[in-house]
Short mmCIF file of C-alpha atoms in Angstrom, two decimals:
data_model
loop_
_atom_site.label_atom_id
_atom_site.label_comp_id
_atom_site.label_asym_id
_atom_site.label_seq_id
_atom_site.Cartn_x
_atom_site.Cartn_y
_atom_site.Cartn_z
CA MET A 1 0.00 0.00 0.00
CA GLU A 2 1.26 3.50 -0.88
CA ASN A 3 2.55 5.74 1.87
CA ASP A 4 0.12 8.65 2.57
CA ASP A 5 2.96 11.19 2.60
CA ASP A 6 4.11 10.00 -0.82
CA THR A 7 0.58 10.34 -2.15
CA LYS A 8 0.29 13.89 -0.82
CA GLU A 9 3.63 14.85 -2.37
CA ASP A 10 2.53 13.31 -5.66
CA THR A 11 -0.73 15.25 -5.55
CA GLN A 12 0.97 18.54 -4.68
CA SER A 13 3.38 17.97 -7.57
CA GLN A 14 0.46 17.52 -9.99
CA VAL A 15 -1.19 20.71 -8.73
CA ASN A 16 2.05 22.67 -9.11
CA ASN A 17 2.51 21.29 -12.63
CA SER A 18 -1.00 22.47 -13.50
CA VAL A 19 -0.27 26.01 -12.35
CA SER A 20 3.13 25.97 -14.04
CA MET A 21 1.55 24.90 -17.33
CA GLU A 22 -0.93 27.75 -17.25
CA LYS A 23 1.70 30.34 -16.35
CA ASN A 24 4.05 29.20 -19.08
CA CYS A 25 1.26 29.44 -21.66
CA CYS A 26 0.08 32.87 -20.60
CA ASN A 27 3.18 34.88 -19.63
CA GLU A 28 3.33 37.06 -22.77
CA ASP A 29 1.81 40.52 -22.90
CA THR A 30 1.24 40.50 -26.67
CA PHE A 31 -1.81 38.76 -28.11
CA ARG A 32 -2.96 38.14 -31.66
CA LEU A 33 -6.63 38.74 -32.47
CA HIS A 34 -8.30 37.44 -35.66
CA MET A 35 -11.64 39.08 -36.50
CA VAL A 36 -14.13 38.20 -39.21
CA THR A 37 -17.32 39.94 -40.33
CA TRP A 38 -19.48 38.38 -43.01
CA ASN A 39 -23.03 38.86 -44.23
CA VAL A 40 -23.80 35.28 -45.25
CA ALA A 41 -27.11 36.14 -46.96
CA THR A 42 -29.03 33.15 -45.47
CA ALA A 43 -26.65 30.70 -47.18
CA ASP A 44 -25.50 27.39 -45.74
CA PRO A 45 -21.83 27.46 -44.72
CA PRO A 46 -19.07 26.39 -47.12
CA ASP A 47 -17.33 23.06 -46.62
CA ASP A 48 -14.11 24.62 -45.39
CA VAL A 49 -13.17 27.85 -43.60
CA SER A 50 -9.41 27.27 -43.31
CA SER A 51 -8.64 30.24 -45.55
CA LEU A 52 -11.10 32.49 -43.72
CA LEU A 53 -9.51 31.68 -40.35
CA HIS A 54 -5.92 31.49 -41.67
CA LEU A 55 -5.59 28.06 -40.11
CA ASN A 56 -2.39 27.33 -42.01
CA SER A 57 -0.69 30.55 -40.92
CA PRO A 58 2.50 30.12 -38.86
CA LYS A 59 1.19 32.81 -36.49
CA ALA A 60 -1.71 31.30 -34.58
CA PRO A 61 -4.13 33.84 -33.07
CA ASP A 62 -4.84 33.90 -29.36
CA LEU A 63 -8.44 34.98 -29.92
CA TYR A 64 -10.99 34.64 -32.71
CA VAL A 65 -14.03 36.93 -32.94
CA ILE A 66 -16.52 36.08 -35.68
CA GLY A 67 -19.54 38.24 -36.48
CA LEU A 68 -22.13 37.06 -39.02
CA GLN A 69 -25.19 38.77 -40.40
CA GLU A 70 -28.22 37.28 -42.17
CA VAL A 71 -27.75 33.78 -40.81
CA TYR A 72 -30.84 31.91 -42.02
CA ALA A 73 -33.56 32.55 -39.45
CA ALA A 74 -36.86 31.28 -40.86
CA PRO A 75 -39.09 30.30 -37.89
CA HIS A 76 -38.68 26.53 -38.23
CA ARG A 77 -34.86 26.77 -38.66
CA PHE A 78 -34.49 29.30 -35.85
CA ILE A 79 -36.31 27.02 -33.39
CA ILE A 80 -34.08 24.10 -34.39
CA ASP A 81 -30.96 26.28 -34.04
CA MET A 82 -32.03 27.28 -30.53
CA ALA A 83 -32.31 23.62 -29.54
CA VAL A 84 -29.06 22.55 -31.20
CA GLU A 85 -26.23 24.72 -32.46
CA ASP A 86 -26.68 26.34 -35.85
CA SER A 87 -24.65 25.07 -38.81
CA TRP A 88 -22.32 28.10 -38.86
CA SER A 89 -21.42 27.79 -35.19
CA HIS A 90 -20.92 24.06 -35.63
CA LEU A 91 -18.51 24.63 -38.53
CA PHE A 92 -16.39 27.20 -36.68
CA MET A 93 -16.30 25.13 -33.49
CA SER A 94 -15.37 21.95 -35.38
CA SER A 95 -12.61 23.83 -37.22
CA LEU A 96 -11.10 25.53 -34.17
CA ALA A 97 -11.52 22.99 -31.34
CA PRO A 98 -8.93 20.50 -32.68
CA ARG A 99 -6.44 23.39 -32.71
CA GLY A 100 -6.97 24.16 -29.02
CA TYR A 101 -9.62 26.89 -29.18
CA LEU A 102 -12.68 27.00 -26.97
CA LYS A 103 -15.93 28.82 -27.72
CA VAL A 104 -16.06 31.07 -24.67
CA SER A 105 -19.26 32.94 -25.51
CA SER A 106 -21.82 33.46 -28.26
CA ILE A 107 -25.03 35.38 -28.82
CA ARG A 108 -27.62 35.25 -31.56
CA MET A 109 -30.49 37.60 -32.43
CA GLN A 110 -32.32 36.19 -35.45
CA GLY A 111 -29.82 36.56 -38.31
CA LEU A 112 -27.09 38.22 -36.22
CA LEU A 113 -24.54 35.83 -34.70
CA LEU A 114 -21.43 36.66 -32.66
CA LEU A 115 -18.86 34.05 -31.58
CA PHE A 116 -15.84 34.51 -29.31
CA PHE A 117 -13.09 31.84 -29.22
CA SER A 118 -9.93 31.70 -27.14
CA LYS A 119 -6.89 29.49 -26.81
CA LEU A 120 -7.49 27.21 -23.84
CA ALA A 121 -4.56 28.66 -21.87
CA HIS A 122 -6.24 32.09 -21.70
CA VAL A 123 -9.70 30.84 -20.70
CA PRO A 124 -9.24 31.03 -16.86
CA PHE A 125 -8.33 34.71 -17.32
CA ILE A 126 -11.47 35.63 -19.27
CA ARG A 127 -14.10 36.78 -16.78
CA ASP A 128 -17.06 39.16 -16.35
CA ILE A 129 -18.64 37.74 -19.52
CA GLN A 130 -21.95 39.30 -20.52
CA ASP A 131 -23.88 39.56 -23.76
CA THR A 132 -26.84 41.60 -24.93
CA TYR A 133 -28.70 42.67 -28.04
CA THR A 134 -30.69 45.57 -29.51
CA ARG A 135 -33.34 45.38 -32.23
CA THR A 136 -33.63 48.26 -34.71
CA GLY A 137 -35.63 46.62 -37.52
CA ILE A 138 -39.28 47.66 -38.13
CA PHE A 139 -39.55 50.40 -35.48
CA GLY A 140 -37.33 48.51 -33.07
CA TYR A 141 -39.54 45.44 -32.78
CA TRP A 142 -37.85 43.16 -35.29
CA GLY A 143 -34.37 41.69 -34.94
CA ASN A 144 -33.40 41.45 -38.60
CA LYS A 145 -31.41 44.65 -38.01
CA GLY A 146 -29.64 45.83 -34.86
CA GLY A 147 -26.62 44.83 -32.79
CA VAL A 148 -25.40 41.97 -30.61
CA SER A 149 -22.47 42.35 -28.25
CA ILE A 150 -20.20 40.34 -25.99
CA ARG A 151 -18.23 42.06 -23.30
CA LEU A 152 -15.60 40.47 -21.07
CA SER A 153 -12.51 41.01 -18.96
CA PHE A 154 -9.29 39.74 -20.58
CA TYR A 155 -6.52 39.58 -17.98
CA GLY A 156 -8.38 42.36 -16.17
CA HIS A 157 -8.88 44.65 -19.20
CA MET A 158 -12.51 45.29 -20.20
CA LEU A 159 -13.19 44.57 -23.89
CA CYS A 160 -16.44 44.83 -25.85
CA PHE A 161 -17.29 43.40 -29.29
CA LEU A 162 -20.33 44.84 -31.09
CA ASN A 163 -21.61 43.12 -34.26
CA CYS A 164 -24.16 45.24 -36.17
CA HIS A 165 -26.41 45.00 -39.18
CA LEU A 166 -27.68 48.52 -39.94
CA ALA A 167 -30.31 49.93 -42.27
CA ALA A 168 -29.81 49.27 -45.98
CA HIS A 169 -29.95 51.51 -49.09
CA MET A 170 -27.99 54.53 -50.25
CA GLN A 171 -30.28 57.24 -48.85
CA TYR A 172 -30.21 56.04 -45.21
CA ALA A 173 -26.68 57.02 -44.12
CA SER A 174 -27.96 59.28 -41.32
CA GLN A 175 -30.36 56.58 -40.14
CA ARG A 176 -27.46 54.16 -39.88
CA VAL A 177 -25.64 56.57 -37.57
CA ASP A 178 -28.83 57.06 -35.54
CA GLU A 179 -29.19 53.30 -35.16
CA PHE A 180 -25.58 52.97 -34.02
CA GLU A 181 -26.04 55.72 -31.42
CA TYR A 182 -29.28 54.10 -30.27
CA ILE A 183 -27.47 50.78 -29.77
CA LEU A 184 -24.71 52.54 -27.79
CA ASP A 185 -27.33 54.22 -25.58
CA THR A 186 -29.51 51.19 -24.92
CA GLN A 187 -27.04 48.37 -24.35
CA THR A 188 -26.10 48.14 -20.68
CA PHE A 189 -24.01 45.77 -18.57
CA ASP A 190 -23.04 45.29 -14.93
CA PRO A 191 -23.12 48.85 -13.55
CA LYS A 192 -20.15 48.45 -11.19
CA LYS A 193 -17.38 48.63 -13.80
CA THR A 194 -18.47 49.28 -17.34
CA PRO A 195 -22.22 49.94 -17.60
CA HIS A 196 -22.13 51.08 -21.24
CA ILE A 197 -20.27 50.03 -24.39
CA LEU A 198 -18.05 53.13 -24.48
CA ASP A 199 -16.98 52.58 -20.86
CA HIS A 200 -14.88 49.60 -21.97
CA LYS A 201 -11.16 50.05 -22.46
CA LEU A 202 -11.33 48.62 -25.98
CA VAL A 203 -14.40 48.43 -28.24
CA PHE A 204 -14.67 46.77 -31.64
CA TRP A 205 -17.56 47.86 -33.86
CA PHE A 206 -18.02 45.71 -36.93
CA GLY A 207 -20.55 44.05 -39.19
CA ASP A 208 -22.62 44.88 -42.25
CA LEU A 209 -22.79 48.59 -41.48
CA ASN A 210 -24.32 49.15 -44.92
CA PHE A 211 -22.57 52.45 -45.75
CA ARG A 212 -22.35 53.01 -49.50
CA VAL A 213 -20.19 54.91 -51.99
CA GLN A 214 -22.29 57.83 -53.15
CA ASP A 215 -22.23 60.31 -56.07
CA HIS A 216 -19.93 58.28 -58.35
CA GLY A 217 -21.48 56.53 -61.33
CA MET A 218 -21.26 52.80 -61.93
CA HIS A 219 -18.71 53.15 -64.76
CA PHE A 220 -16.28 55.21 -62.65
CA LEU A 221 -16.71 52.91 -59.66
CA ARG A 222 -15.93 49.76 -61.60
CA ASN A 223 -12.96 51.35 -63.36
CA CYS A 224 -11.43 52.35 -60.02
CA ILE A 225 -11.95 48.83 -58.68
CA THR A 226 -10.53 47.14 -61.77
CA SER A 227 -7.43 49.36 -61.69
CA HIS A 228 -7.12 48.99 -57.88
CA LYS A 229 -7.36 52.76 -57.41
CA PHE A 230 -9.54 52.35 -54.33
CA ASN A 231 -8.32 55.62 -52.85
CA LEU A 232 -10.25 57.57 -55.50
CA LEU A 233 -13.47 56.29 -53.89
CA TRP A 234 -12.66 56.90 -50.24
CA SER A 235 -13.86 60.51 -50.09
CA LYS A 236 -17.37 59.43 -51.16
CA ASP A 237 -17.58 56.47 -48.79
CA GLN A 238 -20.52 57.39 -46.57
CA LEU A 239 -18.90 56.22 -43.32
CA THR A 240 -15.82 58.33 -44.07
CA MET A 241 -18.10 61.28 -44.83
CA MET A 242 -20.23 60.82 -41.70
CA LYS A 243 -17.11 60.64 -39.50
CA LYS A 244 -16.33 64.26 -40.41
CA LYS A 245 -19.50 65.52 -38.76
CA GLU A 246 -20.45 62.91 -36.12
CA ALA A 247 -18.41 63.17 -32.91
CA VAL A 248 -19.06 59.59 -31.76
CA LEU A 249 -17.75 58.19 -35.06
CA GLN A 250 -14.58 60.26 -34.78
CA GLU A 251 -13.60 58.24 -31.70
CA PHE A 252 -13.39 55.07 -33.82
CA ASP A 253 -10.39 54.11 -35.94
CA GLU A 254 -10.31 52.03 -39.10
CA GLY A 255 -7.54 50.77 -41.33
CA PRO A 256 -7.31 51.89 -44.98
CA LEU A 257 -9.80 50.36 -47.40
CA ASP A 258 -7.10 48.82 -49.58
CA PHE A 259 -9.29 45.99 -50.77
CA GLN A 260 -12.18 45.58 -53.17
CA PRO A 261 -15.63 46.68 -52.01
CA THR A 262 -17.25 43.58 -50.57
CA TYR A 263 -20.82 44.10 -51.84
CA LYS A 264 -22.67 43.23 -54.07
CA PHE A 265 -21.51 40.12 -55.96
CA ASP A 266 -23.23 37.49 -58.04
CA ARG A 267 -23.06 34.36 -55.94
CA PHE A 268 -20.23 31.92 -56.54
CA SER A 269 -18.27 34.47 -58.56
CA ASP A 270 -16.06 37.52 -58.20
CA ARG A 271 -18.34 39.43 -60.58
CA TYR A 272 -20.21 42.42 -59.18
CA ASP A 273 -24.02 42.50 -59.36
CA SER A 274 -25.06 41.90 -62.94
CA ARG A 275 -28.80 41.42 -62.51
CA PRO A 276 -31.66 43.86 -61.89
CA HIS A 277 -32.87 43.80 -58.29
CA ARG A 278 -36.32 44.11 -56.84
CA THR A 279 -37.73 45.88 -53.82
CA TRP A 280 -41.26 45.38 -52.56
CA PHE A 281 -41.94 43.13 -55.55
CA VAL A 282 -41.06 45.81 -58.11
CA PHE A 283 -38.21 45.12 -60.51
CA HIS A 284 -35.62 47.82 -61.17
CA GLY A 285 -33.23 47.89 -64.11
CA LYS A 286 -30.30 49.19 -62.02
CA MET A 287 -27.65 46.99 -60.48
CA ARG A 288 -26.34 47.63 -56.96
CA LYS A 289 -23.26 49.82 -56.86
CA PRO A 290 -20.22 48.18 -55.25
CA ALA A 291 -19.63 49.37 -51.68
CA TRP A 292 -17.60 48.71 -48.54
CA THR A 293 -20.64 47.72 -46.51
CA ASP A 294 -18.69 45.30 -44.32
CA ARG A 295 -16.33 46.99 -41.88
CA ILE A 296 -14.23 46.57 -38.72
CA LEU A 297 -13.54 49.63 -36.54
CA TRP A 298 -12.15 50.00 -33.03
CA ARG A 299 -11.92 52.49 -30.20
CA VAL A 300 -9.35 52.58 -27.41
CA LYS A 301 -10.86 54.50 -24.51
CA PRO A 302 -9.39 58.02 -24.27
CA LYS A 303 -7.37 58.78 -21.16
CA GLU A 304 -9.25 60.41 -18.32
CA THR A 305 -8.62 64.11 -17.77
CA PRO A 306 -6.43 64.55 -14.66
CA PRO A 307 -8.56 66.05 -11.84
CA GLU A 308 -6.17 68.98 -11.33
CA GLU A 309 -6.85 70.14 -14.89
CA GLU A 310 -10.59 70.35 -14.34
CA LYS A 311 -12.34 73.52 -13.22
CA ASP A 312 -13.11 73.65 -9.51
CA GLU A 313 -16.84 74.13 -10.10
CA ASP A 314 -16.94 70.96 -12.25
CA ARG A 315 -15.34 68.82 -9.59
CA ASP A 316 -17.09 66.18 -7.60
CA SER A 317 -15.17 64.40 -4.85
CA GLY A 318 -16.56 60.95 -5.77
CA LEU A 319 -15.94 61.53 -9.47
CA ASP A 320 -12.50 62.92 -8.62
CA GLU A 321 -11.59 59.73 -6.79
CA LYS A 322 -12.92 57.54 -9.60
CA ASN A 323 -11.00 59.48 -12.27
CA THR A 324 -7.80 59.30 -10.24
CA LYS A 325 -8.20 55.55 -9.81
CA GLN A 326 -8.84 55.09 -13.55
CA GLN A 327 -5.85 57.24 -14.42
CA GLN A 328 -3.60 55.19 -12.12
CA GLU A 329 -4.90 51.97 -13.68
CA GLU A 330 -4.22 53.30 -17.20
CA GLU A 331 -0.65 54.15 -16.26
CA GLU A 332 0.01 50.89 -14.44
CA PHE A 333 -1.84 48.60 -16.88
CA PRO A 334 -1.66 50.17 -20.35
CA LEU A 335 -3.36 48.74 -23.42
CA LYS A 336 -2.37 49.31 -27.04
CA LEU A 337 -3.80 48.01 -30.30
CA LYS A 338 -2.14 47.71 -33.69
CA GLN A 339 -3.83 46.51 -36.86
CA ASP A 340 -1.62 44.11 -38.82
CA SER A 341 -4.00 43.36 -41.67
CA TYR A 342 -7.37 44.55 -43.04
CA THR A 343 -8.63 42.79 -46.13
CA SER A 344 -11.41 40.78 -47.76
CA ASN A 345 -11.38 37.15 -48.83
CA MET A 346 -12.54 36.79 -52.42
CA GLU A 347 -12.61 33.00 -52.63
CA TYR A 348 -15.91 32.52 -50.79
CA GLY A 349 -18.97 32.77 -53.03
CA VAL A 350 -21.90 31.41 -51.01
CA SER A 351 -23.08 34.99 -50.30
CA ASP A 352 -23.45 38.22 -52.26
CA HIS A 353 -21.01 39.70 -49.71
CA LYS A 354 -17.34 38.79 -49.33
CA PRO A 355 -16.03 38.29 -45.78
CA VAL A 356 -13.75 40.93 -44.25
CA ILE A 357 -10.83 39.95 -42.00
CA GLY A 358 -9.01 42.15 -39.51
CA ILE A 359 -5.89 40.93 -37.71
CA PHE A 360 -4.69 42.85 -34.67
CA THR A 361 -1.89 42.80 -32.13
CA LEU A 362 -3.13 43.57 -28.64
CA GLU A 363 -0.47 44.74 -26.21
CA LEU A 364 -1.35 44.91 -22.55
CA ARG A 365 0.05 44.43 -19.09
CA LYS A 366 -1.80 41.67 -17.30
CA MET A 367 -3.61 42.65 -14.12
CA TYR A 368 -3.28 39.07 -12.89
CA GLU A 369 -1.42 35.96 -14.00
CA THR A 370 -2.73 33.37 -11.56
CA PRO A 371 -6.05 31.53 -12.09
CA LEU A 372 -8.66 31.75 -9.34
CA VAL A 373 -8.56 27.97 -8.79
CA ARG A 374 -6.00 25.27 -9.44
CA VAL A 375 -7.43 21.85 -10.18
CA CYS A 376 -5.94 18.44 -10.97
CA ALA A 377 -6.74 14.75 -11.16
CA GLU A 378 -5.46 12.71 -8.23
CA GLY A 379 -3.77 9.43 -9.04
CA GLU A 380 -4.77 7.08 -11.84
CA TRP A 381 -8.17 7.43 -13.52
CA SER A 382 -10.21 4.66 -15.13
CA ALA A 383 -13.80 3.36 -15.11
CA ASP A 384 -12.67 0.48 -12.87
CA PHE A 385 -12.62 2.54 -9.67
CA ASP A 386 -13.84 5.81 -8.21
CA ALA A 387 -11.61 8.82 -8.81
CA MET A 388 -10.67 11.99 -6.98
CA VAL A 389 -10.29 15.60 -8.08
CA ILE A 390 -8.25 18.03 -6.03
CA TYR A 391 -8.78 21.77 -6.19
CA SER A 392 -7.49 24.74 -4.28
CA PRO A 393 -8.60 28.41 -4.44
CA LEU A 394 -5.64 30.68 -5.17
CA GLN A 395 -7.54 33.94 -4.71
CA PRO A 396 -10.83 34.93 -3.06
CA PHE A 397 -13.76 34.51 -5.44
CA PRO A 398 -17.56 34.05 -5.09
CA SER A 399 -17.71 30.25 -4.91
CA SER A 400 -21.05 28.56 -4.30
CA ALA A 401 -22.71 25.17 -3.97
CA TRP A 402 -23.60 25.44 -7.66
CA ASP A 403 -19.95 25.37 -8.76
CA TRP A 404 -18.92 22.22 -10.59
CA ILE A 405 -15.86 20.54 -12.04
CA GLY A 406 -16.22 19.06 -15.52
CA LEU A 407 -14.26 16.28 -17.18
CA TYR A 408 -13.56 17.12 -20.81
CA LYS A 409 -11.92 15.43 -23.74
CA VAL A 410 -8.80 17.31 -24.91
CA GLY A 411 -10.00 19.41 -27.85
CA PHE A 412 -13.46 20.10 -26.42
CA ARG A 413 -15.46 22.83 -28.15
CA SER A 414 -17.39 24.67 -25.44
CA VAL A 415 -18.13 24.61 -21.73
CA SER A 416 -21.20 22.42 -22.36
CA ASP A 417 -19.09 19.68 -23.99
CA TYR A 418 -18.27 17.93 -20.69
CA ILE A 419 -18.13 14.14 -20.51
CA THR A 420 -19.32 14.29 -16.91
CA TYR A 421 -19.22 16.70 -13.98
CA THR A 422 -19.20 16.70 -10.21
CA TRP A 423 -20.59 19.29 -7.80
CA VAL A 424 -17.83 20.75 -5.68
CA LYS A 425 -19.90 20.80 -2.47
CA ASP A 426 -22.25 17.83 -2.79
CA ASP A 427 -19.46 15.45 -3.80
CA GLU A 428 -16.82 16.82 -1.43
CA VAL A 429 -14.89 14.11 0.39
CA SER A 430 -12.37 15.98 2.50
CA PHE A 431 -10.77 19.38 2.74
CA ASN A 432 -8.24 21.43 4.62
CA ASP A 433 -7.08 25.02 4.37
CA GLU A 434 -5.17 24.36 1.16
CA LEU A 435 -6.70 21.44 -0.75
CA THR A 436 -10.21 20.05 -1.29
CA GLN A 437 -10.92 16.54 -2.55
CA VAL A 438 -14.01 15.87 -4.66
CA TYR A 439 -15.32 12.41 -5.51
CA VAL A 440 -16.14 11.18 -9.04
CA SER A 441 -18.03 7.89 -9.40
CA LYS A 442 -16.44 5.23 -11.59
CA ASP A 443 -19.81 4.92 -13.36
CA GLU A 444 -19.31 8.42 -14.76
CA ILE A 445 -15.81 7.83 -16.11
CA PRO A 446 -15.55 6.85 -19.80
CA VAL A 447 -14.82 3.16 -20.32
CA LEU A 448 -12.67 3.77 -23.40
CA GLY A 449 -10.47 6.33 -21.64
CA GLY A 450 -8.58 9.06 -23.49
CA GLU A 451 -6.72 12.35 -23.00
CA CYS A 452 -8.76 14.64 -20.75
CA VAL A 453 -8.69 17.86 -18.73
CA LEU A 454 -10.63 19.07 -15.71
CA CYS A 455 -12.26 22.52 -15.62
CA TYR A 456 -13.61 24.32 -12.56
CA TYR A 457 -16.76 26.30 -13.48
CA CYS A 458 -17.85 29.13 -11.21
CA SER A 459 -21.63 29.53 -11.41
CA THR A 460 -21.62 33.04 -9.95
CA LEU A 461 -19.04 34.32 -12.45
CA GLN A 462 -20.47 32.04 -15.18
CA CYS A 463 -17.06 31.10 -16.54
CA ILE A 464 -14.23 28.59 -16.19
CA VAL A 465 -11.79 29.78 -13.52
CA GLY A 466 -9.32 26.88 -13.46
CA ILE A 467 -8.08 24.21 -15.88
CA SER A 468 -5.90 21.19 -15.12
CA SER A 469 -2.98 19.89 -17.11
CA PRO A 470 -4.03 17.18 -19.61
CA PHE A 471 -4.02 13.67 -18.13
CA LYS A 472 -4.71 10.15 -19.36
CA VAL A 473 -7.89 8.29 -18.42
CA GLN A 474 -6.95 4.63 -18.74
CA GLU A 475 -9.09 2.18 -20.69
CA SER A 476 -11.18 -0.01 -18.40
CA LYS A 477 -9.44 -3.35 -17.79
CA VAL A 478 -12.72 -4.91 -16.66
CA ALA A 479 -14.42 -3.85 -19.90
CA ILE A 480 -11.58 -5.31 -21.98
CA GLU A 481 -11.65 -8.61 -20.05
CA GLU A 482 -15.42 -8.88 -20.43
CA GLY A 483 -15.21 -8.01 -24.13
CA LEU A 484 -17.59 -5.09 -23.82
CA ALA A 485 -18.73 -4.27 -27.36
CA PRO A 486 -18.67 -0.62 -28.52
CA GLU A 487 -22.46 -0.56 -28.92
CA ASN A 488 -22.84 -1.34 -25.22
CA ILE A 489 -20.66 1.55 -24.17
CA ASN A 490 -22.62 4.56 -23.04
CA GLY A 491 -22.79 7.86 -24.92
CA LEU A 492 -20.16 9.44 -22.74
CA ASP A 493 -17.56 7.06 -24.12
CA LYS A 494 -18.62 7.72 -27.68
CA ALA A 495 -17.74 11.37 -27.12
CA THR A 496 -14.32 10.36 -25.84
CA ALA A 497 -13.78 7.88 -28.67
CA SER A 498 -14.66 10.32 -31.48
#
């Protein structure tokens, strides 16, 4: 029989290895962000998105943010998609999970879909996750137009991603700005830190913003595009024009439009609209003019005005203290953003829009580098005997009886992809000031075994706050001896075997 002291040392070593693994993976202050916006025009997804996600690039992103518009949302399909994941989400998750990315959050409002993926090593440092939506279609009652957003804390820095689909047609440029301002005013989050979108340290605004190129005729437009003289069109781009007179737009930056306008194309071609269109069942002989409808902009929050520079009559002691605290945080934990690439991808033809890709380098100083909880598997795991999980809080956090620890196959796609889970309080076996043991029944452990990880999920924070190092679940010796056929193995093992 093993000595108890040896077992404790072995366990402590595993816990330390888990923490070491996470620190080694997350000790850089530069992060690569890959963003996509695409109006998919109710189409089914293509067979492959490797080119869209740059999956063969030597520089792997840390984060993926994907915003889609006009995902097919007929009533029968929408109900099905609410019950099981939609085909677009499934494709992106299936493409990214084998490469070590987890879907951290998503939100859908009819045809608008926003997905946020992260490398697994960063996941315990992504907190304060919230999402919301705003309808602007048909007097604000219909969700075919509007905005969906995900906000979160990334190593302590508050980020917000807003995916919009704004009003269509050339003559509605001002309405598009009004809709954007309405979305900014109405979307609210936890009031303690960042109640509104513009309170976040970094905001991305992207989507089918529907701004057009006005005044120029079709012949001039197409000549400029064919000769790659895109700069001759910039001055008549409606978003560029509106930025000159709208203060809120002036706070947002955008890279140069050095790529072809992404709308409107004949499907499955790189040929611009060649057919008459119809509106309200009336056919028109004109084709749509090419335009940069699909855009990615960003805003780094301006520095707070130092209190001493404000007029005495404008001062408020509480506001003074808040501004001083924010200023100190900005100086101690700076954040910078650099755009490395801004382009479209012409090879995808399922939609009349081409997808737009923005690649960014995010530089920041981490506010914390230690996960809230360290968690590891104790000893050998197999379906032949009950197993133990050990966890230890590293910092104070709002734990509750609803917290759970999930067992996941390496390469899992989202937090709901667990093989099994155990409640941290109900299944607690023993604890001391440093370590807590939690029991897992052998009946819940996959018979076929496989490479797995453990994740501690905090119900109050609604996110994963600790991840173990990968470990091997051994194949059940009893099952092998009894010749247990694959069809008799429960569904949990099928997930592990796939």
